[in-house]
Coordinates of C-alpha atoms and ligand atoms in Angstrom, one line a residue:
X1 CA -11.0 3.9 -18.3
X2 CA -9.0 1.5 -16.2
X3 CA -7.2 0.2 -18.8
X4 CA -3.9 -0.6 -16.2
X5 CA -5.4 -2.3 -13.5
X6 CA -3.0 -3.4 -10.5
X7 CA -2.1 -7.0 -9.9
X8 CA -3.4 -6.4 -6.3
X9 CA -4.2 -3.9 -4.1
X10 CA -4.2 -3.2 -0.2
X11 CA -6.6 -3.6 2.3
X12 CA -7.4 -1.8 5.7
X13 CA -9.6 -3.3 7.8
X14 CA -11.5 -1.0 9.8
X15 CA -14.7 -2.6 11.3
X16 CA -13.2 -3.4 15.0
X17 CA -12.2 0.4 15.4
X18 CA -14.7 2.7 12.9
X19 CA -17.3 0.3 12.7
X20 CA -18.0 -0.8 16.8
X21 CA -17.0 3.1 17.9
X22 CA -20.9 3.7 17.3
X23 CA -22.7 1.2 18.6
X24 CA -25.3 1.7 21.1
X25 CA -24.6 -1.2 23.2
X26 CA -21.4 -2.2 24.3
X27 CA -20.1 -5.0 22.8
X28 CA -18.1 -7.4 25.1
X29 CA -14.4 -7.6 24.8
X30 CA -14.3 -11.3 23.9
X31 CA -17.1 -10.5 21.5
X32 CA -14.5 -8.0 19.6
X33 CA -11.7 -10.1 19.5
X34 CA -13.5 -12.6 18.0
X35 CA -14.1 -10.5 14.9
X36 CA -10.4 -8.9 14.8
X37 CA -9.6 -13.3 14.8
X38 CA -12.2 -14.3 12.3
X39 CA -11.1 -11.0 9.8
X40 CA -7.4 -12.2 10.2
X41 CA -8.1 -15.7 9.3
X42 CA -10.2 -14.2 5.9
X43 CA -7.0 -13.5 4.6
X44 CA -6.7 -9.5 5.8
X45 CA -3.3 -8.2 6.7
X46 CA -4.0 -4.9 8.4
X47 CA -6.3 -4.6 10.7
X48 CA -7.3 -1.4 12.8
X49 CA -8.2 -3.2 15.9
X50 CA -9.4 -0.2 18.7
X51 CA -8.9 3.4 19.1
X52 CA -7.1 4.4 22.7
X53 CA -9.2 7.6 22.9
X54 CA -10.6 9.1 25.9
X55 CA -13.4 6.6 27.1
X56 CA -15.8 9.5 28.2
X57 CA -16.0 10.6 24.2
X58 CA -16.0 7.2 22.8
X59 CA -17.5 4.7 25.4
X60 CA -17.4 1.6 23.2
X61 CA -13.9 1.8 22.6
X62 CA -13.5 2.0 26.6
X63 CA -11.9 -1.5 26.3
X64 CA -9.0 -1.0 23.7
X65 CA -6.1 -2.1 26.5
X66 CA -8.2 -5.5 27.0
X67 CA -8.9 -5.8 23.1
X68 CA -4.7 -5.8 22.4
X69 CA -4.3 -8.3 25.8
X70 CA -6.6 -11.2 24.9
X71 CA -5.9 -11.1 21.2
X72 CA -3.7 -13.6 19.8
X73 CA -1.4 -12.2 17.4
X74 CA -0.3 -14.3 14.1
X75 CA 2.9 -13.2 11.9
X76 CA 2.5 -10.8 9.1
X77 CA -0.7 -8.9 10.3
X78 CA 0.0 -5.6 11.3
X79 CA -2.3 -4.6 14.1
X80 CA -2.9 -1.3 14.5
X81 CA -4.5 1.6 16.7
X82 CA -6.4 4.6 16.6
X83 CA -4.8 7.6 18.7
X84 CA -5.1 10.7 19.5
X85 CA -1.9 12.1 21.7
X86 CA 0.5 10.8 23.9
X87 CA -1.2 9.4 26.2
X88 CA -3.1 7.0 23.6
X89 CA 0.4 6.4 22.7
X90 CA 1.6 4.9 25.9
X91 CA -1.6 2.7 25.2
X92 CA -0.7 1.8 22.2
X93 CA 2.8 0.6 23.2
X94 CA 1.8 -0.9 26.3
X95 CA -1.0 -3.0 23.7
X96 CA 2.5 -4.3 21.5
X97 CA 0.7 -3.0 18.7
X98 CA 2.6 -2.9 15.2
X99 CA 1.4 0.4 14.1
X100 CA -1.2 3.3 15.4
X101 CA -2.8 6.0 13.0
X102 CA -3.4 9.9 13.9
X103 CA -6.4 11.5 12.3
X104 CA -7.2 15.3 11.9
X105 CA -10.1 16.5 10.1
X106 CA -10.0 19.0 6.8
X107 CA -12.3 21.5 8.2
X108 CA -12.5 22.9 11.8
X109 CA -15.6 22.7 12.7
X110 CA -15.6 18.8 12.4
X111 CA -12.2 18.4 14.1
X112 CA -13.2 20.5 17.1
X113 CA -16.6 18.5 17.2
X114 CA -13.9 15.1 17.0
X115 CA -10.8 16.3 19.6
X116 CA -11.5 19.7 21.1
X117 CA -9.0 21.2 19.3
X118 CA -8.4 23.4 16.5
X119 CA -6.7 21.5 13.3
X120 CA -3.2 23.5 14.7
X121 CA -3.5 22.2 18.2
X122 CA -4.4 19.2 17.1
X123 CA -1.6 18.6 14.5
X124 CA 0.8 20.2 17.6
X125 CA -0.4 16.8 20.0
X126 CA 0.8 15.0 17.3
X127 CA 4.6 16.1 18.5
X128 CA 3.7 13.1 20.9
X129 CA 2.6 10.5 19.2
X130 CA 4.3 10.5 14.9
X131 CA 8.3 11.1 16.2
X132 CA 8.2 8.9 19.8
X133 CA 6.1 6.1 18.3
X134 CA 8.6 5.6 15.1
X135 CA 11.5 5.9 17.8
X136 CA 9.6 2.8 19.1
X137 CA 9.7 0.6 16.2
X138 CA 6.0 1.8 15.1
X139 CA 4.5 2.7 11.8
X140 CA 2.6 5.9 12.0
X141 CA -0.6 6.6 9.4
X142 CA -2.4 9.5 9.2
X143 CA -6.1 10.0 8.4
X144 CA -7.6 13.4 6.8
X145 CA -11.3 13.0 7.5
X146 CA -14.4 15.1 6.1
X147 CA -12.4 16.0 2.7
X148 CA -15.8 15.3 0.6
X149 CA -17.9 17.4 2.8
X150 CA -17.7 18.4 6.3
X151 CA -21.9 18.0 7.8
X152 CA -21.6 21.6 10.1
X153 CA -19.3 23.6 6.8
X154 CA -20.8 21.5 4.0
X155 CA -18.1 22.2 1.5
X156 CA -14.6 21.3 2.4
X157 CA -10.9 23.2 0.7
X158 CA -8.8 20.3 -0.6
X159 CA -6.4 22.9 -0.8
X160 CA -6.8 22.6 3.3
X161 CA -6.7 19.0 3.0
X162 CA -3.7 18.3 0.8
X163 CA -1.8 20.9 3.1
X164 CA -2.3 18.5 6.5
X165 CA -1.5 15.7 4.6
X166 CA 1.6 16.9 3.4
X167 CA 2.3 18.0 6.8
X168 CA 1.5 14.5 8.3
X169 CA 3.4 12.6 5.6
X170 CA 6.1 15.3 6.0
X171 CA 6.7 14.4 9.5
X172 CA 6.9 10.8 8.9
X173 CA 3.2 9.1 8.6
X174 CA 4.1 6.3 5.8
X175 CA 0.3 6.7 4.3
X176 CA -2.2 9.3 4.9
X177 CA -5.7 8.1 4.3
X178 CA -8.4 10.4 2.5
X179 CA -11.7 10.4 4.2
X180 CA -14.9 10.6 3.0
X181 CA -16.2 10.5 6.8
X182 CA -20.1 11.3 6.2
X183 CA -20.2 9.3 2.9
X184 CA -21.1 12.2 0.6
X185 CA -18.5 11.8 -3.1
X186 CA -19.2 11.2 -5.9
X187 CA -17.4 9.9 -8.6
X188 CA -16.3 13.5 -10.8
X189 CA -15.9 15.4 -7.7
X190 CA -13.4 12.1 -6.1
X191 CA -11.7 12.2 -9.5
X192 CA -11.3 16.4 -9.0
X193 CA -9.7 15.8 -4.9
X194 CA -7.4 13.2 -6.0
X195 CA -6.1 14.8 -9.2
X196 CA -5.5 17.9 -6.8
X197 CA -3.7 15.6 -4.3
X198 CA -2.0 13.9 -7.0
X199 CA -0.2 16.6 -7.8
X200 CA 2.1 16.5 -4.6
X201 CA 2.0 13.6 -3.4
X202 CA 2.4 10.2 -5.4
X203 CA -0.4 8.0 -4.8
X204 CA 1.5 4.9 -3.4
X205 CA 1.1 7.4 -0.5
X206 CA -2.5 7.9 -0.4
X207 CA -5.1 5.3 0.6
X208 CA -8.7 5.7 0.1
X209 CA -11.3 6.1 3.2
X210 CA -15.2 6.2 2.0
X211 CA -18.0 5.7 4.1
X212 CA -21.1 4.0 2.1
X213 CA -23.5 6.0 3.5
X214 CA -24.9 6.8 -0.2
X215 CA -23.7 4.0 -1.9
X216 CA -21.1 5.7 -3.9
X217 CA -18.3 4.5 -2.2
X218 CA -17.5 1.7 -4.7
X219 CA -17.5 4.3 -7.7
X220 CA -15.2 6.4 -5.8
X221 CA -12.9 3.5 -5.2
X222 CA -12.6 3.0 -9.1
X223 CA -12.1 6.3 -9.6
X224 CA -9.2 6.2 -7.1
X225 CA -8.0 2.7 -8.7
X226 CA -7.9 4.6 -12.4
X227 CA -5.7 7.2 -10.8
X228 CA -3.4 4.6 -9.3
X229 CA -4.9 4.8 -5.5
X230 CA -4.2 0.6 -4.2
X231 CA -4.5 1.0 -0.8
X232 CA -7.8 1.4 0.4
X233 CA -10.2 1.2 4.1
X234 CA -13.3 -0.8 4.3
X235 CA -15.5 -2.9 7.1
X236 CA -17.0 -5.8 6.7
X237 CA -19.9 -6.1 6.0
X238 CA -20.6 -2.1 6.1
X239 CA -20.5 -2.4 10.0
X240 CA -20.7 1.1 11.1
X241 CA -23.0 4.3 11.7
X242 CA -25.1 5.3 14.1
X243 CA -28.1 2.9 14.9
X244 CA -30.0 7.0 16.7
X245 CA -29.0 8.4 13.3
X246 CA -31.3 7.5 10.2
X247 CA -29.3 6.8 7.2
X248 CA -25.6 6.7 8.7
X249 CA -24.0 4.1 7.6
X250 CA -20.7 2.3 7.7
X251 CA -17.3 2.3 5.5
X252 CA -17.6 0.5 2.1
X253 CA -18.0 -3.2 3.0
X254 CA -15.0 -5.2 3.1
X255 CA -17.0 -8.2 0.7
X256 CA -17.8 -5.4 -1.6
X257 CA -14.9 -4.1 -2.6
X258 CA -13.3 -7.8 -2.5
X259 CA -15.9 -9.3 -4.4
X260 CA -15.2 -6.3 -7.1
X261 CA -11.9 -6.4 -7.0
X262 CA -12.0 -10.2 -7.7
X263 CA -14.0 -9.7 -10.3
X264 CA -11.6 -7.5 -12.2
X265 CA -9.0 -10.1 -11.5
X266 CA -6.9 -7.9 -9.1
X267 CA -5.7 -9.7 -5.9
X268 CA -6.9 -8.4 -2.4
X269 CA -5.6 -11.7 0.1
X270 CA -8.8 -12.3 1.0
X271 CA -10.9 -15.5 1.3
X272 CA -14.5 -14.2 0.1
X273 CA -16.5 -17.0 1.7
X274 CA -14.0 -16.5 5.1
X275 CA -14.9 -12.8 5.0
X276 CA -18.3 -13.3 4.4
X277 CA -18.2 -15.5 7.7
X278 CA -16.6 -13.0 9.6
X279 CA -19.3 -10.7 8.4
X280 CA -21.7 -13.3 9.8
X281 CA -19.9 -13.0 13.2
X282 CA -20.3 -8.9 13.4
X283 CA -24.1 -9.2 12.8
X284 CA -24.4 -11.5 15.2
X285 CA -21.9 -9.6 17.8
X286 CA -23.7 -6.2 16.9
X287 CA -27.4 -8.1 17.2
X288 CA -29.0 -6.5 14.3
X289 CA -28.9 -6.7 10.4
X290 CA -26.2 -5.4 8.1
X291 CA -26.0 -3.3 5.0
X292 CA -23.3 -4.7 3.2
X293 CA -24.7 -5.9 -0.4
X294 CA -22.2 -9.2 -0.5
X295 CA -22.9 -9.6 2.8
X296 CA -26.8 -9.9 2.3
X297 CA -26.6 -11.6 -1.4
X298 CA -24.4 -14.2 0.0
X299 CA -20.7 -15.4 -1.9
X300 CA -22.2 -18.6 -3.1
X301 CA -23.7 -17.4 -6.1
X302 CA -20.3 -16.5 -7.7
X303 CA -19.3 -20.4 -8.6
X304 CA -22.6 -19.7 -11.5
Ligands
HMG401 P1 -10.5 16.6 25.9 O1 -11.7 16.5 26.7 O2 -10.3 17.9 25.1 O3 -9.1 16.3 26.5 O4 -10.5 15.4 24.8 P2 -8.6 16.1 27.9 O5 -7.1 15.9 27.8 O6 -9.2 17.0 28.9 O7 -9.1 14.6 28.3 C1 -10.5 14.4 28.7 C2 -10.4 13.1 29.6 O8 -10.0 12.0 28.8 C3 -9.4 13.1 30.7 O9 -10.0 12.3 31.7 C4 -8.2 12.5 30.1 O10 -7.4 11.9 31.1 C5 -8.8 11.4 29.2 P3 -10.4 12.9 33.2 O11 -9.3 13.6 33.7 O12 -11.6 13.8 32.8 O13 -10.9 11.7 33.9 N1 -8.0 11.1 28.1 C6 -7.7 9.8 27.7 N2 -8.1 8.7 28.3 C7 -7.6 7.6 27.6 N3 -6.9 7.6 26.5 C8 -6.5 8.8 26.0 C9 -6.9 9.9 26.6 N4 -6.7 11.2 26.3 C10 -7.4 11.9 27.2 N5 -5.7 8.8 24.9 C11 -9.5 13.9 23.2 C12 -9.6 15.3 23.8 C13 -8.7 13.9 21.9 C14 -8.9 13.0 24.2 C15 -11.0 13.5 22.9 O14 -11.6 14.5 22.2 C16 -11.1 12.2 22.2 O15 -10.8 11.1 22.7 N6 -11.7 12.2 20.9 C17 -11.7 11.0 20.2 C18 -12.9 11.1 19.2 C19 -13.0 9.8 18.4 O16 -12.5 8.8 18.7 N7 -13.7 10.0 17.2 C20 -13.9 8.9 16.3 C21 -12.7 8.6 15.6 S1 -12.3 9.6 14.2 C22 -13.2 9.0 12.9 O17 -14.0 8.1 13.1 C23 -12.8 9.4 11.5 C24 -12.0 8.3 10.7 O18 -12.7 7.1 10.7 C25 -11.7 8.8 9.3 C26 -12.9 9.2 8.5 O19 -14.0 8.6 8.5 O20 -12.8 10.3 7.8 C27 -10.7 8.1 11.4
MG402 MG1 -14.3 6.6 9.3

């Protein structure tokens, strides 16, 4: 196992957008900018820094048109956005950012739960937002959520899956990244999805999405790095979840899957002891303790 490892591999950061779009109390504008600033200076180069989704179904992320106004940009981060249709798009552009993602959901019940809309309709809004926002310089990336289990169908098609990514790459998403949205995988069944997926698409196209919620996420990753998966999502320091739901929990931690990945002597870009900073700043912007394992063991102890 794992006997070609990469010399590096990608990282998404995804705590401003997947891990704040739950929290309870809103957390102030300057407050979020002030993570997106302290992840960038870690060392991480792509950044998912708000959604522009309807306020009324996402309050926290009400803000997204300040977030991209008061945050300083530096060259060679790409800065992207959550959105939903064309509207989110006009936000999107209007926020200069470098890149927005669309995201669609592998069984129904989840992605009408999510948008309102059936997967069809919702792949149809999409006529807005993939072909406009590459006319406008953009990169487009595409997210298929609930692929590891759906929580109202339980088990999920990949067949379904694979089908809406092919259809999202197909109309010109560079990426389309696999999510494990309620942090169910585990590591045979990962290795089953992928090797389905890998079958059409090449995985240079793929990136990995795994919420910890079970703390499989990091098995799954190396499951996805064996197969030749190097792009993948994480937030740092697990940031994510629902504080009114027991047991939720956040995407694999950004120190994690660093700290791993350093370990196996594959380059991520990233400054542990930086990101373990900036995972000091989202406890302290989010006001309550985090579950990322780096994160609460501390980087220090790695100079032993
Ligand atoms: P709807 O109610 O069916 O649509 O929502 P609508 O067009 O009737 O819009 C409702 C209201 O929102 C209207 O306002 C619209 O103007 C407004 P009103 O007229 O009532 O005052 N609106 C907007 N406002 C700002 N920006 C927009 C926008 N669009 C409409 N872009 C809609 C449909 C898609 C808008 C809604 O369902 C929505 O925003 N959903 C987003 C849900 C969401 O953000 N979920 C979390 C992200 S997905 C995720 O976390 C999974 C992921 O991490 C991957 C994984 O883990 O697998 C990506
Ligand atoms: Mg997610």
């Amino acid at each position: 196992m794992l006997d070609a490892l990469p010399e590096s591999v990608s990282l998404y950061e995804v705590a401003p957008r997947d891990g704040l779009q739950n929290e309870a109390s809103q957390v102030a504008t300057h407050a979020k900018v002030r993570l997106i600033e302290a992840l960038v200076d870690a060392g991480l180069r792509r950044v998912e820094v708000t959604s522009f989704v309807s306020p009324k179904w996402v309050p926290q992320m009400a803000d997204a048109d300040q977030v991209c106004q008061m945050l300083e940009r530096k060259p060679g981060v790409t800065y992207s956005a959550l959105v939903p249709n064309a509207r989110g798009l006009r936000r999107a552009l209007a926020g200069k950012l470098d890149e927005v993602a669309v995201f669609v959901s592998a069984s129904e019940t989840h992605n009408r739960k999510n948008v309102n809309k059936t997967i069809a309709r919702t792949l149809k809004a999409f006529e807005g937002v993939i072909g406009p926002a590459i006319e406008a310089g953009l990169r487009v990336r595409g997210y298929v959520s609930t692929l590891w289990g759906c929580p109202y169908e339980g088990e999920v098609d990949p067949e379904a899956g694979l089908r809406i990514a092919e259809e999202l790459l197909g109309r010109g998403c560079y990426q389309v990244s696999l999510g494990d949205t309620i942090g169910v995988g585990t590591p045979l069944q990962t290795r089953r999805i992928l090797e389905h997926f890998l079958e059409r698409i090449p995985p240079e196209r793929l990136a990995l999405h795994l919420h910890d919620t079970r703390g499989t996420a990091l098995a799954n990753m190396l499951v996805g790095l064996e197969l030749g998966i190097r792009d993948f999502d994480a937030a740092v320091a697990g940031l994510g979840g629902c504080p009114y739901a027991p047991g939720a929990a956040g995407n694999l931690a950004t120190e994690d899957l660093a700290y791993t990945l350093a370990g196996m002597g594959i380059a991520t870009g990233v400054d542990l002891e930086r990101v373990w900073q900036a995972g000091q700043v989202a406890e302290a912007i989010v006001g309550r303790k985090l579950p990322g394992k780096v994160h609460q063991a501390g980087v220090r102890s790695l100079a032993r």
